[in-house]
Coordinates of C-alpha atoms in Angstrom, one line a residue:
M71 CA 28.7 -10.6 0.2
D72 CA 27.4 -13.8 1.6
T73 CA 24.0 -15.3 0.5
R74 CA 22.0 -13.6 3.1
Q75 CA 23.4 -10.1 2.4
W76 CA 23.1 -10.4 -1.7
M77 CA 19.4 -11.9 -1.0
S78 CA 18.6 -8.9 1.6
V79 CA 20.0 -6.2 -0.8
T80 CA 18.2 -7.9 -3.8
L81 CA 14.9 -7.9 -1.8
F82 CA 15.5 -4.0 -0.9
L83 CA 15.8 -3.0 -4.9
A84 CA 12.8 -4.7 -5.2
A85 CA 10.8 -3.3 -2.8
A86 CA 12.1 0.0 -3.8
L87 CA 11.4 -0.6 -7.7
M88 CA 7.9 -1.7 -6.6
V89 CA 7.5 1.9 -4.7
F90 CA 8.9 3.8 -8.0
V91 CA 5.9 2.0 -9.6
S92 CA 3.6 3.0 -6.7
F93 CA 4.8 6.6 -7.7
L94 CA 4.2 6.3 -11.8
S95 CA 0.9 5.2 -10.8
Y96 CA 0.1 7.8 -8.4
R97 CA 0.4 10.6 -11.0
K98 CA -2.4 8.7 -12.6
R99 CA -4.7 8.4 -9.5
H100 CA -7.8 9.8 -10.8
L101 CA -8.3 6.5 -12.4
P102 CA -9.4 3.5 -10.7
V103 CA -6.9 1.0 -12.5
A104 CA -4.2 3.4 -11.2
K105 CA -5.5 3.3 -7.5
T106 CA -5.9 -0.5 -7.6
M107 CA -2.0 -0.4 -9.1
I108 CA -0.9 1.8 -6.4
L109 CA -2.1 -0.9 -3.7
I110 CA -0.7 -4.0 -5.6
M111 CA 2.7 -2.5 -5.6
L112 CA 2.7 -1.5 -1.9
A113 CA 1.5 -4.8 -0.9
A114 CA 4.1 -6.2 -3.1
A115 CA 6.8 -3.9 -1.6
C116 CA 5.7 -4.8 2.3
Y117 CA 6.1 -8.2 1.3
A118 CA 9.5 -7.8 -0.1
L119 CA 10.9 -5.7 2.5
G120 CA 9.5 -8.0 5.1
Y121 CA 11.4 -10.9 3.5
A122 CA 14.4 -9.0 3.3
F123 CA 14.1 -8.3 7.4
E124 CA 13.6 -11.8 7.6
V125 CA 16.7 -13.3 5.7
L126 CA 18.5 -10.7 8.3
S127 CA 16.8 -12.2 11.1
R128 CA 19.1 -13.6 13.9
D129 CA 16.6 -14.9 16.2
L130 CA 12.6 -16.0 16.6
N131 CA 11.4 -13.2 17.7
E132 CA 12.7 -11.0 14.8
V133 CA 11.6 -13.5 12.4
K134 CA 8.2 -13.2 13.6
L135 CA 8.1 -9.3 13.2
S136 CA 9.3 -9.5 10.0
L137 CA 6.4 -12.0 9.0
Q138 CA 4.3 -9.6 10.8
I139 CA 5.5 -7.0 8.2
Q140 CA 5.2 -9.3 4.9
Y141 CA 1.2 -9.8 5.8
L142 CA 0.6 -6.6 5.4
G143 CA 0.7 -7.3 1.8
I144 CA 1.0 -11.2 1.4
P145 CA -2.7 -11.6 1.9
F146 CA -3.9 -8.7 -0.3
V147 CA -1.6 -9.0 -3.2
T148 CA -3.3 -11.6 -5.2
T149 CA -7.2 -10.1 -4.4
L150 CA -5.9 -6.7 -5.5
W151 CA -4.4 -7.8 -9.2
F152 CA -8.0 -9.9 -9.6
F153 CA -9.8 -6.7 -8.6
Q154 CA -7.4 -4.7 -11.1
V155 CA -8.6 -7.4 -13.8
I156 CA -12.3 -6.8 -12.9
Q157 CA -12.0 -3.3 -13.3
F158 CA -10.2 -3.6 -16.6
T159 CA -13.0 -6.0 -18.4
G160 CA -15.8 -3.9 -16.6
T161 CA -17.1 -7.3 -15.0
A162 CA -19.9 -7.0 -12.7
A163 CA -20.0 -2.8 -13.0
R164 CA -23.0 -2.9 -11.1
Y165 CA -22.0 -5.0 -8.1
R166 CA -18.5 -3.7 -7.9
K167 CA -18.8 -2.4 -4.3
L168 CA -20.1 -5.3 -3.0
L169 CA -17.8 -7.8 -5.1
A170 CA -15.1 -6.1 -3.4
I171 CA -16.3 -6.8 0.0
V172 CA -16.8 -10.3 -0.5
L173 CA -13.5 -10.6 -2.3
F174 CA -11.8 -9.2 0.5
V175 CA -13.2 -11.6 3.2
I176 CA -10.6 -14.1 3.3
P177 CA -7.7 -12.0 2.9
T178 CA -8.6 -9.7 5.6
A179 CA -9.3 -12.7 7.7
V180 CA -5.6 -14.0 7.1
F181 CA -4.5 -10.8 8.1
F182 CA -6.1 -10.9 11.5
L183 CA -5.6 -14.4 12.2
H184 CA -1.8 -14.1 11.5
L185 CA -1.5 -11.2 13.5
T186 CA -3.1 -13.2 16.3
N187 CA -1.4 -16.4 15.1
D188 CA 0.4 -17.0 18.9
W189 CA -3.2 -17.6 20.6
H190 CA -4.6 -20.1 17.6
H191 CA -1.7 -21.3 15.3
L192 CA -4.4 -21.5 12.6
I193 CA -1.7 -19.8 10.1
Y194 CA 1.7 -21.3 11.4
E195 CA 1.8 -24.3 13.8
R196 CA 4.8 -23.8 14.9
Y197 CA 8.5 -22.5 13.7
I198 CA 11.5 -25.0 13.2
L199 CA 15.1 -23.9 13.4
N200 CA 16.6 -24.6 10.2
Q201 CA 19.8 -26.8 11.0
D202 CA 20.6 -27.3 7.3
A203 CA 21.4 -23.6 6.3
S204 CA 21.3 -20.0 7.2
V205 CA 18.4 -19.0 4.9
P206 CA 15.7 -19.3 6.0
L207 CA 16.9 -19.4 10.1
Y208 CA 13.1 -21.0 10.6
T209 CA 10.5 -23.0 8.9
T210 CA 7.2 -23.3 9.6
D211 CA 4.4 -25.9 9.5
K212 CA 1.5 -24.4 8.3
G213 CA -2.1 -24.4 9.8
P214 CA -5.3 -24.7 7.8
W215 CA -5.8 -21.1 7.1
Y216 CA -2.1 -20.9 5.2
K217 CA -4.0 -23.7 3.1
V218 CA -6.7 -21.9 2.8
H219 CA -5.2 -18.7 1.6
T220 CA -3.0 -20.6 -0.8
I221 CA -6.0 -22.1 -2.3
Y222 CA -8.0 -18.9 -2.5
N223 CA -4.9 -16.7 -4.0
Y224 CA -4.5 -19.7 -6.8
S225 CA -8.3 -19.5 -7.7
V226 CA -8.4 -15.6 -7.9
L227 CA -5.5 -15.9 -9.8
L228 CA -7.1 -18.4 -12.6
C229 CA -10.3 -16.6 -12.5
G230 CA -8.2 -13.2 -13.4
M231 CA -6.6 -15.3 -16.5
L232 CA -9.8 -16.3 -17.6
L233 CA -11.6 -13.1 -17.7
F234 CA -8.5 -11.8 -19.6
I235 CA -9.0 -14.4 -22.5
P236 CA -12.1 -13.3 -24.1
M237 CA -11.0 -9.5 -24.0
Y238 CA -7.6 -10.2 -25.4
W239 CA -9.1 -11.8 -29.0
R240 CA -11.5 -8.8 -29.1
A241 CA -9.3 -6.3 -27.9
L242 CA -7.1 -3.7 -30.3
P243 CA -3.6 -4.3 -30.5
I244 CA -2.3 -1.8 -28.1
V245 CA -4.9 -3.5 -25.3
R246 CA -3.5 -6.8 -26.1
K247 CA 0.0 -5.5 -25.4
Q248 CA -1.3 -3.9 -22.1
I249 CA -3.3 -7.6 -20.8
V250 CA 0.2 -9.4 -21.5
V251 CA 1.7 -6.7 -19.1
L252 CA -1.0 -7.6 -16.3
L253 CA -0.5 -11.2 -17.2
L254 CA 3.4 -11.5 -17.0
G255 CA 2.9 -9.4 -13.9
A256 CA 1.2 -11.9 -12.2
A257 CA 2.4 -14.8 -13.9
A258 CA 6.2 -14.0 -12.3
P259 CA 5.3 -14.3 -8.8
M260 CA 3.4 -17.1 -9.2
F261 CA 5.5 -19.1 -11.1
L262 CA 8.4 -18.5 -8.5
N263 CA 5.9 -19.5 -5.7
L264 CA 5.7 -23.0 -7.3
F265 CA 9.3 -23.8 -6.6
F266 CA 8.5 -23.2 -2.9
W267 CA 5.6 -25.8 -3.1
A268 CA 7.7 -27.9 -4.9
G269 CA 10.0 -28.5 -1.7
I270 CA 12.5 -25.4 -1.8
K271 CA 12.4 -24.1 1.5
V272 CA 13.7 -20.3 0.4
D273 CA 10.1 -18.5 -0.9
L274 CA 11.2 -17.0 -4.2
T275 CA 7.8 -15.4 -4.4
P276 CA 9.1 -11.8 -3.5
F277 CA 11.8 -12.1 -6.2
G278 CA 9.1 -12.6 -8.8
F279 CA 7.2 -9.0 -7.6
A280 CA 10.6 -7.5 -8.5
V281 CA 10.2 -8.9 -12.4
S282 CA 6.8 -7.6 -12.0
G283 CA 7.9 -4.5 -11.4
V284 CA 10.2 -4.3 -13.9
V285 CA 7.3 -5.6 -16.3
Y286 CA 4.8 -2.6 -14.8
T287 CA 7.4 -0.1 -15.3
W288 CA 7.8 -1.1 -18.9
G289 CA 4.0 -1.4 -19.4
I290 CA 3.5 2.3 -18.2
L291 CA 6.0 4.2 -20.2
R292 CA 5.9 2.0 -23.3
F293 CA 2.3 1.1 -23.4
N294 CA 0.3 3.8 -21.5
L295 CA -0.8 1.0 -19.3
L296 CA -2.6 3.6 -17.1
R297 CA -3.5 6.2 -19.3
L298 CA -6.6 4.6 -21.0
T299 CA -7.8 1.2 -19.9
P300 CA -9.1 -1.7 -22.2
L301 CA -12.5 -1.3 -20.6
A302 CA -12.4 2.4 -21.5
M303 CA -11.4 1.7 -25.1
A304 CA -14.4 -0.9 -25.5
K305 CA -16.6 1.9 -24.5
V306 CA -15.5 4.1 -26.8
F307 CA -15.5 1.2 -29.5
E308 CA -19.0 0.2 -28.6
T309 CA -20.4 3.5 -28.2
I310 CA -19.6 4.6 -31.7
R311 CA -22.8 5.3 -33.6
D312 CA -21.2 4.3 -36.8
G313 CA -20.8 0.5 -37.7
V314 CA -16.5 -0.6 -37.1
I315 CA -15.1 -3.9 -38.0
L316 CA -11.3 -4.8 -37.5
F317 CA -9.6 -6.9 -39.1
D318 CA -6.2 -8.3 -38.9
Y319 CA -3.5 -8.5 -41.4
E320 CA -4.6 -11.6 -42.7
D321 CA -7.8 -10.0 -43.4
Q322 CA -9.6 -12.2 -40.5
I323 CA -12.3 -10.4 -38.5
V324 CA -11.0 -9.9 -35.3
S325 CA -13.5 -7.6 -33.8
Y326 CA -16.9 -5.3 -34.3
N327 CA -19.3 -3.5 -32.5
S328 CA -22.9 -3.5 -31.9
A329 CA -23.9 -0.9 -34.9
A330 CA -21.8 -2.9 -37.4
Q331 CA -23.8 -6.2 -36.4
E332 CA -27.1 -3.8 -37.2
V333 CA -25.5 -3.2 -40.8
L334 CA -23.9 -6.9 -41.4
P335 CA -26.5 -9.1 -38.8
E336 CA -24.2 -12.1 -40.0
L337 CA -21.5 -11.1 -37.7
G338 CA -23.3 -12.2 -34.9
L339 CA -23.1 -15.8 -35.9
M340 CA -19.7 -15.5 -35.5
K341 CA -18.6 -18.2 -32.6
R342 CA -15.1 -17.2 -31.8
S343 CA -12.5 -14.8 -33.2
P344 CA -10.5 -14.1 -35.2
V345 CA -12.7 -15.3 -38.4
N346 CA -12.1 -15.6 -41.9
M347 CA -14.1 -12.8 -43.6
E348 CA -15.2 -15.0 -46.6
K349 CA -17.3 -17.4 -43.9
V350 CA -19.2 -14.4 -42.2
L351 CA -19.2 -11.5 -45.1
S352 CA -20.3 -14.6 -48.2
A353 CA -23.5 -12.9 -48.6
S354 CA -22.0 -9.2 -49.6
P355 CA -19.4 -10.2 -52.4
E356 CA -18.9 -6.5 -53.7
L357 CA -18.0 -6.0 -50.0
L358 CA -15.3 -8.9 -49.6
E359 CA -14.3 -7.4 -53.2
R360 CA -13.1 -3.9 -52.2
I361 CA -11.8 -5.2 -48.7
R362 CA -9.8 -7.8 -50.6
T363 CA -8.1 -5.5 -53.3
A364 CA -7.9 -2.4 -50.8
S365 CA -5.1 -0.2 -52.1
D366 CA -2.2 1.2 -49.2
G367 CA -4.5 4.6 -49.0
D368 CA -7.6 4.9 -47.4
E369 CA -10.5 4.4 -49.3
R370 CA -14.4 5.2 -49.6
F371 CA -17.5 3.7 -51.5
P372 CA -21.2 3.1 -50.9
F373 CA -23.0 0.2 -49.8
Q374 CA -26.3 -0.6 -49.4
R375 CA -28.5 -3.4 -47.8
F376 CA -32.1 -4.6 -48.0
H377 CA -33.5 -4.7 -44.3
A378 CA -36.6 -4.9 -42.5
N379 CA -38.6 -3.9 -46.0
R380 CA -36.2 -1.1 -46.5
I381 CA -33.1 -0.5 -48.5
K382 CA -30.6 0.8 -45.9
Y383 CA -27.6 3.1 -47.6
Y384 CA -24.1 3.8 -46.4
N385 CA -21.2 5.2 -46.9
C386 CA -18.1 3.3 -46.2
S387 CA -14.3 4.0 -45.0
L388 CA -11.7 1.6 -45.1
S389 CA -8.3 2.5 -43.5
H390 CA -5.2 0.6 -42.9
I391 CA -3.7 0.4 -39.3
Y392 CA 0.3 0.4 -39.2
E393 CA 2.8 -0.3 -36.4
S394 CA 5.3 2.3 -35.9
G395 CA 3.8 3.8 -39.4
E396 CA 5.6 1.1 -41.5
I397 CA 4.3 -2.6 -40.6
L398 CA 0.7 -3.5 -41.5
I399 CA -1.4 -4.5 -38.9
G400 CA -4.9 -4.6 -40.1
K401 CA -7.8 -2.8 -41.0
I402 CA -10.7 -0.9 -40.0
L403 CA -14.0 -0.7 -41.9
M404 CA -16.4 1.8 -41.0
F405 CA -20.3 2.1 -42.0
S406 CA -21.9 5.8 -41.9
D407 CA -25.6 5.1 -42.5
I408 CA -26.8 8.1 -44.9
T409 CA -30.5 6.4 -45.2
E410 CA -32.3 9.5 -44.0
L411 CA -29.9 11.6 -46.1
K412 CA -30.7 9.5 -49.5
E413 CA -34.4 9.3 -48.5
S414 CA -34.7 13.0 -48.2
E415 CA -32.8 13.3 -51.8
T416 CA -35.1 11.4 -53.3
R417 CA -37.9 13.2 -51.7
L418 CA -36.3 16.4 -52.6
L419 CA -35.9 15.4 -56.1
E420 CA -39.8 14.6 -56.1
N421 CA -40.5 17.9 -54.5
A422 CA -38.6 19.9 -57.4
R423 CA -39.9 17.6 -60.2
Q424 CA -43.5 18.6 -59.0
L425 CA -42.1 22.3 -58.5
S426 CA -40.9 22.3 -61.9
E427 CA -44.0 21.1 -63.4
L428 CA -46.0 23.8 -61.6
N429 CA -43.8 26.1 -62.7
A430 CA -44.4 25.5 -66.2
F431 CA -48.2 25.3 -65.5
K432 CA -47.8 28.7 -64.0
D433 CA -45.9 30.2 -66.9
K434 CA -48.6 28.7 -69.2
L435 CA -51.2 30.3 -67.1
F436 CA -49.8 34.0 -67.2
T437 CA -49.3 33.4 -70.8
V438 CA -53.0 33.0 -71.2
V439 CA -53.4 36.0 -69.0
A440 CA -51.0 38.1 -70.8
H441 CA -53.0 37.4 -74.5
D442 CA -56.1 35.8 -73.8
I443 CA -57.2 38.3 -70.7
R444 CA -55.7 41.7 -70.9
D445 CA -56.0 42.4 -74.8
P446 CA -60.0 41.8 -74.1
I447 CA -60.0 43.9 -70.8
A448 CA -57.9 46.7 -72.5
L449 CA -60.5 46.8 -75.5
L450 CA -63.4 46.7 -72.9
V451 CA -61.3 49.6 -71.5
S452 CA -61.4 51.6 -74.3
L453 CA -65.3 51.1 -75.4
T454 CA -66.6 52.3 -71.8
E455 CA -64.5 55.3 -72.0
L456 CA -66.0 55.9 -75.4
L457 CA -69.5 55.0 -73.9
G458 CA -69.2 56.9 -70.8
D459 CA -67.9 60.4 -72.7
E460 CA -71.0 60.0 -75.3
L461 CA -73.7 59.0 -72.6
T462 CA -72.3 61.7 -70.3
A463 CA -72.5 64.5 -73.5
A464 CA -76.2 63.1 -74.5
D465 CA -77.2 63.5 -70.4
F466 CA -78.1 59.9 -70.4
E467 CA -79.6 59.2 -67.1
H468 CA -78.0 56.2 -66.5
A469 CA -74.4 57.9 -67.2
E470 CA -73.5 57.3 -63.3
L471 CA -73.7 53.6 -63.6
V472 CA -71.7 53.9 -66.8
R473 CA -69.2 55.7 -65.1
E474 CA -69.0 53.1 -62.3
L475 CA -68.7 50.3 -64.9
K476 CA -65.8 52.4 -66.5
G477 CA -63.9 52.3 -63.1
Q478 CA -64.5 49.1 -62.3
V479 CA -63.3 47.8 -65.7
Q480 CA -60.2 49.8 -65.4
S481 CA -59.4 48.7 -62.0
T482 CA -59.5 45.4 -63.6
F483 CA -57.3 46.3 -66.2
H484 CA -54.9 47.7 -63.8
L485 CA -55.0 44.7 -61.4
V486 CA -54.0 42.6 -64.8
E487 CA -51.0 45.0 -65.7
N488 CA -49.8 45.0 -62.0
L489 CA -50.1 41.0 -61.8
L490 CA -48.2 40.8 -65.3
D491 CA -45.8 43.7 -64.2
W492 CA -45.2 41.1 -60.9
Y493 CA -44.7 37.8 -62.8
R494 CA -41.9 39.6 -65.1
S495 CA -39.9 40.7 -62.1
Q496 CA -40.2 37.1 -60.5
K497 CA -39.1 35.5 -63.9
G498 CA -36.1 38.1 -64.2
K499 CA -37.5 39.7 -67.5
V500 CA -37.7 43.0 -65.9
V501 CA -34.3 45.1 -67.2
F502 CA -32.8 47.0 -64.3
R503 CA -30.7 49.7 -65.9
P504 CA -30.5 52.4 -63.0
L505 CA -29.5 55.9 -64.4
G506 CA -29.1 59.8 -62.7
W507 CA -32.8 61.4 -63.0
N508 CA -33.7 64.9 -61.7
L509 CA -36.3 63.7 -59.2
Q510 CA -38.6 66.6 -59.3
Q511 CA -38.9 66.6 -63.1
V512 CA -39.8 62.5 -62.8
V513 CA -42.5 63.4 -60.0
R514 CA -44.0 66.1 -61.9
Q515 CA -44.6 63.9 -65.1
A516 CA -45.9 61.5 -62.7
L517 CA -48.5 64.2 -61.1
M518 CA -49.3 65.4 -64.6
L519 CA -50.6 61.6 -65.7
S520 CA -52.6 61.5 -62.1
G521 CA -54.2 64.7 -62.7
T522 CA -57.2 63.9 -64.3
K523 CA -58.3 61.4 -62.2
A524 CA -57.4 63.6 -59.1
A525 CA -59.3 66.6 -60.8
M526 CA -62.6 64.3 -60.6
K527 CA -62.5 64.3 -56.8
Q528 CA -61.2 68.0 -56.7
I529 CA -58.1 66.4 -55.0
R530 CA -55.1 69.3 -55.1
M531 CA -51.9 67.8 -55.5
T532 CA -48.7 69.5 -54.9
E533 CA -44.7 68.7 -54.7
G534 CA -42.2 70.3 -52.6
I535 CA -38.7 68.7 -54.2
D536 CA -35.5 70.7 -54.4
E537 CA -34.5 71.0 -58.3
K538 CA -31.3 69.5 -57.4
L539 CA -32.0 66.6 -56.2
T540 CA -30.9 63.6 -58.3
V541 CA -31.9 59.8 -57.8
R542 CA -29.9 57.0 -59.3
A543 CA -33.0 54.8 -60.6
D544 CA -34.6 52.6 -63.3
K545 CA -36.7 55.0 -65.1
E546 CA -39.8 52.6 -65.7
M547 CA -39.7 50.9 -62.5
L548 CA -39.3 54.5 -60.6
D549 CA -42.4 55.7 -62.7
L550 CA -44.5 52.4 -61.8
I551 CA -43.3 53.2 -58.3
L552 CA -44.9 56.7 -58.0
R553 CA -48.0 56.0 -60.2
N554 CA -49.1 53.1 -57.8
L555 CA -48.3 55.1 -54.8
L556 CA -50.5 58.4 -56.3
S557 CA -53.2 56.2 -57.5
N558 CA -53.0 54.4 -53.8
A559 CA -53.5 57.6 -52.4
I560 CA -56.3 59.7 -54.9
K561 CA -58.4 56.4 -54.3
F562 CA -58.6 56.9 -50.7
T563 CA -58.8 60.5 -50.2
G564 CA -61.9 62.5 -50.1
I565 CA -63.6 64.9 -52.3
G566 CA -61.5 68.1 -51.9
G567 CA -59.0 66.4 -50.1
S568 CA -54.9 67.0 -50.8
I569 CA -51.8 65.1 -51.8
E570 CA -48.1 66.1 -51.1
I571 CA -45.0 64.7 -52.1
G572 CA -41.8 65.7 -50.8
A573 CA -38.5 64.3 -50.7
V574 CA -35.1 65.2 -48.4
L575 CA -31.6 63.9 -48.6
E576 CA -30.3 62.0 -45.9
G577 CA -26.6 61.1 -46.3
D578 CA -26.5 59.1 -49.9
L579 CA -30.2 58.5 -50.0
I580 CA -33.1 60.3 -50.8
V581 CA -36.4 59.7 -48.7
V582 CA -39.5 60.5 -50.7
S583 CA -42.7 60.9 -49.2
I584 CA -46.6 60.9 -50.2
R585 CA -48.8 62.1 -47.9
D586 CA -52.7 62.3 -48.2
N587 CA -55.4 63.8 -45.6
G588 CA -57.7 60.6 -46.4
A589 CA -59.5 58.1 -44.0
G590 CA -56.4 56.7 -42.9
I591 CA -55.7 52.8 -42.3
D592 CA -57.2 50.5 -39.9
D593 CA -55.4 48.4 -37.3
Q594 CA -56.3 45.0 -39.3
T595 CA -55.6 46.2 -42.8
S596 CA -52.1 48.2 -41.6
E597 CA -51.1 44.8 -40.0
L598 CA -51.9 42.9 -43.5
L599 CA -49.9 45.1 -45.6
R600 CA -46.8 44.9 -43.3
L601 CA -46.4 41.2 -44.3
E602 CA -44.1 40.2 -46.7
E603 CA -46.2 38.3 -48.8
P604 CA -46.6 38.9 -52.5
F605 CA -50.5 38.8 -52.5
L606 CA -52.9 40.6 -49.7
K607 CA -56.5 40.5 -49.0
A608 CA -58.4 42.2 -46.7
M609 CA -62.3 43.6 -46.1
V610 CA -62.3 47.4 -46.5
N611 CA -65.2 49.4 -46.6
G612 CA -67.3 46.2 -47.6
N613 CA -66.8 46.8 -51.3
D614 CA -63.2 45.9 -51.9
S615 CA -63.4 42.3 -50.2
G616 CA -60.9 39.9 -51.4
D617 CA -59.0 42.3 -53.8
T618 CA -55.8 41.0 -54.4
R619 CA -53.0 44.0 -54.2
F620 CA -50.3 43.3 -56.4
G621 CA -49.4 47.0 -56.5
L622 CA -47.8 47.2 -53.1
A623 CA -46.0 44.0 -53.3
L624 CA -44.8 45.2 -56.8
T625 CA -44.0 48.3 -55.6
R626 CA -41.9 47.4 -52.6
E627 CA -40.0 44.6 -54.8
F628 CA -38.9 47.6 -57.1
V629 CA -37.7 49.4 -54.2
R630 CA -35.7 46.7 -52.7
I631 CA -34.0 46.0 -56.4
H632 CA -32.8 49.8 -56.2
G633 CA -31.4 48.9 -52.8
G634 CA -34.1 51.0 -50.8
T635 CA -36.9 50.3 -48.2
L636 CA -40.8 51.3 -48.4
W637 CA -42.7 51.6 -45.2
F638 CA -45.7 53.5 -44.4
E639 CA -47.6 55.6 -41.0
S640 CA -51.2 55.8 -40.8
V641 CA -53.5 57.6 -38.5
P642 CA -57.0 57.0 -38.8
G643 CA -59.3 59.9 -39.8
I644 CA -56.3 62.0 -40.4
G645 CA -54.1 60.6 -43.3
T646 CA -51.7 58.1 -44.6
T647 CA -47.8 58.4 -45.6
F648 CA -46.1 56.1 -47.8
S649 CA -42.3 56.5 -47.8
F650 CA -39.3 55.0 -49.6
T651 CA -35.7 55.4 -50.3
L652 CA -33.2 55.3 -53.3
P653 CA -29.5 56.1 -53.6
G654 CA -29.3 59.5 -54.8
S655 CA -27.6 63.0 -54.1
A656 CA -28.0 67.2 -54.1
G657 CA -26.3 67.6 -57.8
M658 CA -27.9 68.4 -60.5
R659 CA -27.7 65.8 -63.7
N660 CA -27.3 67.9 -66.8
A661 CA -27.3 65.1 -69.2
F662 CA -30.9 64.5 -67.8
D663 CA -33.3 64.2 -71.0
N664 CA -36.7 65.3 -70.4
G665 CA -37.5 64.4 -73.8
G666 CA -36.8 60.5 -72.8
M667 CA -39.7 60.4 -70.5
E668 CA -42.6 58.9 -71.9
E669 CA -46.0 60.2 -70.9
E670 CA -47.9 57.2 -70.1
A671 CA -51.7 56.8 -70.8
Y672 CA -52.5 54.6 -67.8
E673 CA -52.6 54.7 -64.1
S674 CA -51.8 52.3 -61.7
Y675 CA -53.9 50.7 -58.9
F676 CA -52.8 49.7 -55.4
G677 CA -56.0 47.8 -54.1
G678 CA -57.4 49.3 -51.1
R679 CA -55.5 49.9 -48.2

């Protein structure tokens, strides 16, 4: 095989290799960089393929035809590579389309000038038969536009390398390898092209593209050349909200993002990278010591800086970076800003302290209520009862006023009692001991205790409860629930009215209802009663303005402790029904102790509806 044949075979193989690289790039064609790589390799393949045909040419016409094939790629391949560098580095992103038009003006002009070279000879002035050797068959005298094209190609190559230099120093290790691959791919053809300008008549540049094809194939398969561009990695790096600093294996600062510079403004003083961290971070000796003495595993530690008249708090994470899982190539330090969390924690602690003081004050206040207020009112209740009985027996003319005074004092006493019961339930001092109780007997006891007050208004109270119904409840809480609801019904039922108590079994719950035929509840008060507030105030009948209704809140709370719910239905002028649920069954409880139900001497008061 002679020289022409082995050169042509090598060039055909080079063209095939570059087509293969184009195929690999086509699989990633959704990336702009991959699209540019396809065009670079196709242009280089045209160059190599046309040169293979030129080597095999037998006359000038075949040489010219081969050159036309070569010039499908020669004017564009270097500019395409430079445009790829622009895409990788993110240069002039806003003006990318306009820049592409400007860059390809000269290559496009060279293409058309070569296509019409026989008319003006601006690319090749003449073709000279090579008398010394068979390769190349013809040599050429270069025209002015050939020289323009050459200067332009070397200029864009130089610009591309200059763009890569700053990115290389700031890039991650994997990105640096991608940059080296792209530089080698451009350097091989350029280096071999220098031999042609040094006087060797054979153009070795297409063979350099064969080297580029091998290098690019290696980069695509080994370093994910077209999977994630350095620009994309840089964007990810810069848009991370946490501060990030990269160190090499010698603890030199290689790169950092803008968030890290907000944490450590001294990073902005770096003129170049890498830089020894002790020169930059000298104002943070504790941080330096942490980085210097870091163990092999990941470390987390707190860090704080005084910035803009405010202490900033950070959680730091220091991790090691390994190549192939074994070779240490650097460290990564991340700063997570927790200033807001710290300040919120401080505020919460202060609020907790104030709340604790308020609770202590509240406890003292209820202690005063329990001892210094309740006992005098209880004494007043006894005195007004005695005074009322004596004046009534003596037919005193102001006996009605005394009875009204007696009612007000009793109402106040019941209010204080409910308030104290509610306080004990909130403090957890009310003991919940549920047992089985015969509901009918419990209700009858409550009716007996409320009978005197109902008789004064000639109210008829009836119960219609099956004697077999058994509820599981705390006896003291159940008595309070019934007393409050009955007292409420009596208060707002007119003279000669009626109150009915019933109960039905629904599954494993017993629904107890207390129905009266009083005035009912107006819309405004009904809405207030449905609120989940422990203290309710409403204007009712003008006489109960501002009364605090602890009774309802306490009743609702005790029903909930039993796992039940409390609700009511009311029709103005017709009456009101309060209902609540308790766990129970229809079986009799033989162990029901009638004697254990203590009769209590007072009636509970809800407050007005």
